[in-house]
Amino acid sequence: MEGEELLEHALLYDAQGRPLLSGKLNASREWAQVNAFCHRVYMPLATRPLVAGSDPNATLRTLSIGRIVLSRFCFGVPTKADEFDPSSGNIIVVNTMRGSVRHPLTDGASIDTRPGDSYVVDCSRTDYWNVADGDDLQFNLTIPHAVMEETAQRWYGFVPEDDLWKKRLVFGHGHSAWLSLLDYATLSVDARNDRIASPLIEKRIEETLCLELLRGWAECSGLNLETGARSAAPRYVREAERLMEERAHEAPSVTDIAAQLGISARSLSEGFRRFRGVTPHEYLTARRLDGLRKALEEAPPGQTVSSIAAGRGYVNLTAMSACYRQRFGETPYQTLRSRPGRM
């Protein structure tokens, strides 16, 4: 199945066949409307038709899943778009469903994406342009760079350098897992309110989309996310990570960890900021929350959130719950209630 078939009903119908985005601007033959759409959904940019005087025949359909903006888009005439504003801080993923779109690559060459091809560019880190052939149809994602950094830090413990973010490349072809994931995401939207019914599921889909994009992007860039920057970091940073993971249940302080390594807390902080892009406290907080989540998932009958949290050194349950929800998209109670094996 090609990409066009996978996303055939994307932003048109939900899983029950009900029409999405009814009563909203979904098409236009006016450049002012098309440009306003581009500026709102992607970022400020410049567009010009390649056939002088031609009017667009544009498809303009968009909705959001969490902080990710999805769009089904085409100009409907051969058009060049450039001068994408880097201050927007956005990453663009272009999934070609029909026709072809030309994009720049990192090495200065260009590529024409075909149906089923997925292309990614971080417009906050590098310049970008594209040329649409007029017969194309694109399914695009707009993702804030900061959201991708959060995802990398949460799952891999570090934020990649600009060597990754500056890579402009095609990371998927044909019937890819990425396109299947996009298809699932769009079918999860309920046409009755143009939203995913459950905020928790919406958060999960946002996270999964960012994680799969990061994995594909890194793989095509030759970056091993599993090791990341670890080999470049000094031994004391790697040892501190090990100790934080091992002692998370004891609620150690950053000063305790630094003292065990025979260095100052300031040196440890500088090392983490340089090689991990976070503070030791942020890293330790994440490891403690990870450990708490595992304890909640494995808790025997009769255990409560309060007892489990207290056993792991948490005193302020309100603050803990807020941090937990921000990291995992659900409350500690929801994790405990839905743990495997619960009767």
Coordinates of C-alpha atoms in Angstrom, one line a residue:
M1 CA 0.0 0.0 0.0
E2 CA 1.5 3.4 -1.0
G3 CA 1.5 6.5 1.2
E4 CA -1.5 8.0 -0.7
E5 CA -3.6 5.0 0.1
L6 CA -2.5 4.9 3.7
L7 CA -3.6 8.6 4.3
E8 CA -6.4 8.6 1.8
H9 CA -9.0 9.7 4.3
A10 CA -6.6 11.8 6.5
L11 CA -8.4 14.9 7.8
L12 CA -11.4 14.0 5.6
Y13 CA -13.2 11.4 7.7
D14 CA -12.8 9.8 11.1
A15 CA -12.7 6.0 11.7
Q16 CA -16.6 5.9 11.6
G17 CA -16.7 7.6 8.2
R18 CA -18.0 10.9 9.6
P19 CA -16.7 14.0 7.8
L20 CA -14.0 16.0 9.7
L21 CA -13.6 19.8 9.7
S22 CA -17.2 20.5 8.5
G23 CA -18.0 24.2 8.1
K24 CA -14.4 25.3 8.1
L25 CA -12.2 26.8 5.4
N26 CA -11.0 23.7 3.5
A27 CA -10.1 25.1 0.1
S28 CA -9.4 28.4 -1.6
R29 CA -8.6 30.0 -4.9
E30 CA -7.4 33.2 -3.3
W31 CA -3.7 33.8 -2.6
A32 CA -4.4 35.9 0.4
Q33 CA -6.3 33.0 2.1
V34 CA -3.6 30.5 1.1
N35 CA -0.8 32.7 2.4
A36 CA -2.6 33.3 5.6
F37 CA -3.1 29.6 6.1
C38 CA 0.6 28.9 5.5
H39 CA 1.7 31.6 7.9
R40 CA -0.7 30.3 10.6
V41 CA -0.1 26.5 10.2
Y42 CA 3.6 26.5 9.3
M43 CA 5.3 29.8 9.8
P44 CA 5.8 33.1 7.9
L45 CA 7.2 32.3 4.5
A46 CA 7.2 33.6 0.9
T47 CA 5.2 31.9 -2.0
R48 CA 5.1 32.6 -5.7
P49 CA 3.4 30.7 -8.5
L50 CA 5.7 29.5 -11.2
V51 CA 3.2 30.3 -13.9
A52 CA 2.7 34.1 -13.8
G53 CA -0.8 35.2 -13.0
S54 CA -2.1 31.8 -12.0
D55 CA -4.5 31.5 -9.1
P56 CA -4.3 28.7 -6.6
N57 CA -6.6 25.7 -6.3
A58 CA -5.6 25.0 -2.8
T59 CA -6.5 22.3 -0.3
L60 CA -6.4 23.8 3.2
R61 CA -7.3 21.3 6.0
T62 CA -5.8 21.4 9.4
L63 CA -6.2 20.2 13.0
S64 CA -4.0 19.6 16.0
I65 CA -3.0 16.6 18.1
G66 CA -1.5 18.0 21.2
R67 CA 1.2 20.5 20.2
I68 CA 1.5 18.9 16.7
V69 CA -0.4 20.6 13.8
L70 CA -1.5 18.3 11.0
S71 CA -2.4 19.6 7.6
R72 CA -3.6 18.3 4.3
F73 CA -2.3 20.8 1.8
C74 CA -1.6 21.7 -1.8
F75 CA -1.3 24.9 -3.7
G76 CA -3.0 23.4 -6.8
V77 CA -0.6 25.2 -9.1
P78 CA 3.2 24.9 -9.5
T79 CA 4.5 27.0 -6.7
K80 CA 7.8 27.8 -5.0
A81 CA 7.9 28.5 -1.2
D82 CA 10.9 29.8 0.6
E83 CA 12.1 32.3 3.2
F84 CA 10.7 30.1 6.0
D85 CA 11.1 32.2 9.2
P86 CA 13.6 30.5 11.6
S87 CA 12.2 32.5 14.6
S88 CA 9.1 30.3 14.5
G89 CA 11.0 27.5 16.0
N90 CA 9.2 24.9 14.0
I91 CA 10.1 21.6 12.4
I92 CA 8.2 20.6 9.2
V93 CA 7.5 17.1 8.0
V94 CA 6.3 16.8 4.5
N95 CA 4.6 13.5 3.5
T96 CA 3.9 13.4 -0.2
M97 CA 0.7 11.8 -1.1
R98 CA 0.4 12.7 -4.7
G99 CA 2.6 14.3 -7.4
S100 CA 6.0 15.4 -6.4
V101 CA 7.7 18.1 -4.3
R102 CA 11.3 19.2 -4.6
H103 CA 13.3 19.8 -1.4
P104 CA 16.9 20.7 -0.5
L105 CA 19.1 18.1 1.1
T106 CA 21.9 18.7 3.6
D107 CA 24.7 18.3 1.0
G108 CA 23.4 21.1 -1.2
A109 CA 21.6 18.7 -3.6
S110 CA 17.9 18.4 -3.9
I111 CA 15.3 15.6 -4.1
D112 CA 11.9 15.2 -5.6
T113 CA 9.7 13.3 -3.1
R114 CA 7.1 10.9 -4.6
P115 CA 4.0 9.4 -3.1
G116 CA 4.9 7.6 0.2
D117 CA 8.1 9.7 0.8
S118 CA 8.5 11.5 4.0
Y119 CA 10.9 14.5 4.3
V120 CA 11.9 16.4 7.5
V121 CA 13.5 19.8 8.0
D122 CA 14.1 21.9 11.2
C123 CA 13.4 25.4 10.0
S124 CA 14.7 26.8 13.3
R125 CA 18.2 25.4 12.5
T126 CA 18.6 25.6 8.7
D127 CA 17.1 27.3 5.7
Y128 CA 14.4 25.6 3.6
W129 CA 12.5 25.9 0.3
N130 CA 10.3 23.7 -1.7
V131 CA 8.8 23.5 -5.2
A132 CA 5.4 21.8 -5.7
D133 CA 4.5 20.6 -9.1
G134 CA 0.9 21.7 -8.9
D135 CA -0.5 18.1 -9.1
D136 CA 0.8 17.3 -5.6
L137 CA -1.0 16.7 -2.4
Q138 CA 0.9 16.8 0.9
F139 CA 0.2 15.7 4.4
N140 CA 2.3 17.8 6.7
L141 CA 3.2 18.1 10.3
T142 CA 4.3 21.2 12.1
I143 CA 6.2 20.4 15.4
P144 CA 7.9 22.9 17.7
H145 CA 11.6 22.2 18.0
A146 CA 11.3 22.4 21.8
V147 CA 8.8 19.5 21.8
M148 CA 11.3 17.3 20.0
E149 CA 14.0 18.3 22.4
E150 CA 11.7 17.4 25.3
T151 CA 11.1 14.0 23.7
A152 CA 14.8 13.3 23.2
Q153 CA 15.6 14.2 26.8
R154 CA 12.8 12.2 28.2
W155 CA 13.5 9.0 26.3
Y156 CA 17.2 9.1 25.7
G157 CA 18.6 11.3 28.5
F158 CA 20.2 13.9 26.2
V159 CA 19.4 16.5 23.6
P160 CA 21.1 15.9 20.2
E161 CA 23.4 18.6 18.9
D162 CA 22.6 20.7 15.8
D163 CA 24.4 18.1 13.7
L164 CA 21.1 16.2 13.8
W165 CA 18.7 19.2 13.6
K166 CA 20.4 20.7 10.6
K167 CA 20.0 17.5 8.6
R168 CA 17.4 17.9 5.8
L169 CA 16.5 14.4 4.5
V170 CA 14.0 11.8 3.4
F171 CA 13.5 9.3 6.3
G172 CA 10.7 7.1 5.0
H173 CA 9.5 5.6 1.7
G174 CA 6.4 3.8 0.6
H175 CA 4.6 1.7 3.2
S176 CA 6.6 2.9 6.1
A177 CA 5.8 2.5 9.8
W178 CA 5.8 6.3 10.0
L179 CA 2.9 6.6 7.5
S180 CA 1.0 3.8 9.3
L181 CA 1.4 5.7 12.5
L182 CA 0.1 8.9 10.9
D183 CA -2.9 7.0 9.5
Y184 CA -3.7 5.7 12.9
A185 CA -3.4 9.1 14.5
T186 CA -5.8 10.7 12.0
L187 CA -8.3 7.9 12.4
S188 CA -8.3 8.6 16.2
V189 CA -9.9 12.0 15.7
D190 CA -13.6 12.2 16.5
A191 CA -15.5 14.2 13.9
R192 CA -18.0 15.3 16.5
N193 CA -15.5 17.8 17.9
D194 CA -12.5 17.5 15.6
R195 CA -10.4 16.2 18.6
I196 CA -9.3 13.0 20.0
A197 CA -11.9 12.0 22.6
S198 CA -9.4 11.3 25.4
P199 CA -6.8 13.8 26.4
L200 CA -4.6 11.0 27.7
I201 CA -4.7 9.2 24.3
E202 CA -4.0 12.5 22.6
K203 CA -0.9 13.0 24.8
R204 CA 0.2 9.5 24.0
I205 CA -0.2 9.9 20.2
E206 CA 1.7 13.2 20.3
E207 CA 4.6 11.5 22.2
T208 CA 4.6 8.5 19.9
L209 CA 4.7 10.7 16.7
C210 CA 7.6 12.7 18.1
L211 CA 9.5 9.6 19.2
E212 CA 9.0 7.8 15.9
L213 CA 10.1 10.9 14.0
L214 CA 13.2 11.3 16.2
R215 CA 14.1 7.6 15.7
G216 CA 13.8 7.8 11.9
W217 CA 15.6 11.1 11.6
A218 CA 18.5 9.9 13.8
E219 CA 18.7 6.6 12.0
C220 CA 19.1 8.3 8.6
S221 CA 21.6 10.7 10.1
G222 CA 23.8 8.0 11.5
L223 CA 23.2 8.9 15.1
N224 CA 22.8 6.2 17.7
L225 CA 20.3 7.5 20.1
E226 CA 20.8 4.6 22.5
T227 CA 24.4 5.7 23.2
G228 CA 23.9 9.3 22.2
A229 CA 26.5 11.6 23.6
R230 CA 27.5 9.2 26.3
S231 CA 30.8 8.2 24.8
A232 CA 31.9 11.9 24.6
A233 CA 30.9 12.7 28.1
P234 CA 33.5 12.5 30.9
R235 CA 33.5 9.5 33.2
Y236 CA 32.1 11.4 36.2
V237 CA 29.0 12.4 34.2
R238 CA 28.4 8.8 33.2
E239 CA 29.0 7.6 36.7
A240 CA 26.7 10.2 38.1
E241 CA 23.9 8.9 35.8
R242 CA 24.6 5.3 37.0
L243 CA 24.4 6.3 40.6
M244 CA 21.2 8.4 40.1
E245 CA 19.5 5.5 38.4
E246 CA 20.6 3.0 41.1
R247 CA 19.8 5.2 44.1
A248 CA 16.7 7.0 42.7
H249 CA 14.5 5.2 45.3
E250 CA 16.7 6.6 48.1
A251 CA 16.0 10.2 47.0
P252 CA 19.6 11.3 47.1
S253 CA 20.6 14.9 46.6
V254 CA 22.8 16.2 43.8
T255 CA 25.3 17.1 46.5
D256 CA 25.3 13.5 47.8
I257 CA 26.0 12.2 44.3
A258 CA 28.8 14.7 43.7
A259 CA 30.4 13.9 47.0
Q260 CA 30.3 10.1 46.3
L261 CA 32.2 10.9 43.1
G262 CA 34.7 13.2 44.8
I263 CA 33.8 16.3 42.8
S264 CA 31.9 19.5 43.6
A265 CA 28.2 19.9 42.8
R266 CA 29.2 22.8 40.6
S267 CA 31.5 20.7 38.5
L268 CA 28.8 18.0 38.2
S269 CA 26.3 20.7 37.1
E270 CA 28.7 22.1 34.5
G271 CA 29.3 18.6 33.1
F272 CA 25.6 17.8 32.8
R273 CA 24.8 21.1 31.1
R274 CA 27.6 20.7 28.6
F275 CA 27.2 17.0 27.7
R276 CA 23.5 16.4 28.5
G277 CA 21.8 19.7 28.1
V278 CA 20.1 19.4 31.5
T279 CA 21.0 20.0 35.1
P280 CA 21.8 17.1 37.4
H281 CA 18.7 17.9 39.4
E282 CA 16.5 17.6 36.2
Y283 CA 18.1 14.3 35.4
L284 CA 17.7 13.0 38.9
T285 CA 14.1 14.1 39.1
A286 CA 13.3 12.2 35.8
R287 CA 15.0 9.0 37.1
R288 CA 13.0 9.2 40.4
L289 CA 9.8 9.7 38.5
D290 CA 10.7 6.7 36.2
G291 CA 11.3 4.6 39.3
L292 CA 8.0 5.7 40.9
R293 CA 6.1 4.8 37.8
K294 CA 7.7 1.3 37.7
A295 CA 6.8 0.9 41.4
L296 CA 3.2 1.9 40.8
E297 CA 2.9 -0.5 37.8
E298 CA 4.3 -3.4 39.9
A299 CA 2.5 -2.6 43.1
P300 CA 0.7 -5.5 44.9
P301 CA -2.9 -5.2 45.9
G302 CA -3.6 -2.9 48.8
Q303 CA -0.8 -0.4 48.1
T304 CA -1.7 3.3 47.7
V305 CA -0.1 6.1 45.8
S306 CA 0.8 7.8 49.1
S307 CA 2.5 4.7 50.6
I308 CA 4.4 4.0 47.4
A309 CA 5.5 7.6 47.0
A310 CA 6.5 7.9 50.7
G311 CA 8.6 4.8 50.4
R312 CA 10.6 6.5 47.6
G313 CA 11.3 9.7 49.5
Y314 CA 8.4 11.9 48.3
V315 CA 7.1 14.3 50.9
N316 CA 5.1 16.8 48.9
L317 CA 2.6 14.6 47.1
T318 CA 0.9 17.6 45.3
A319 CA 4.2 18.7 43.7
M320 CA 5.1 15.2 42.9
S321 CA 1.7 14.5 41.2
A322 CA 2.1 17.7 39.0
C323 CA 5.6 16.6 37.9
Y324 CA 4.4 13.1 37.3
R325 CA 1.5 14.2 35.1
Q326 CA 3.7 16.5 33.1
R327 CA 6.2 13.7 32.4
F328 CA 3.8 10.8 31.7
G329 CA 0.5 12.4 30.7
E330 CA -1.5 10.8 33.5
T331 CA -1.7 11.0 37.3
P332 CA 0.0 8.5 39.7
Y333 CA -3.4 7.2 40.6
Q334 CA -4.3 6.5 37.0
T335 CA -1.0 4.5 36.6
L336 CA -1.7 2.5 39.8
R337 CA -5.4 1.9 38.8
S338 CA -4.5 0.6 35.3
R339 CA -1.4 -1.5 36.3
P340 CA -1.2 -5.0 34.6
G341 CA -2.8 -7.8 36.6
R342 CA -5.2 -5.5 38.5
M343 CA -8.5 -7.3 39.2

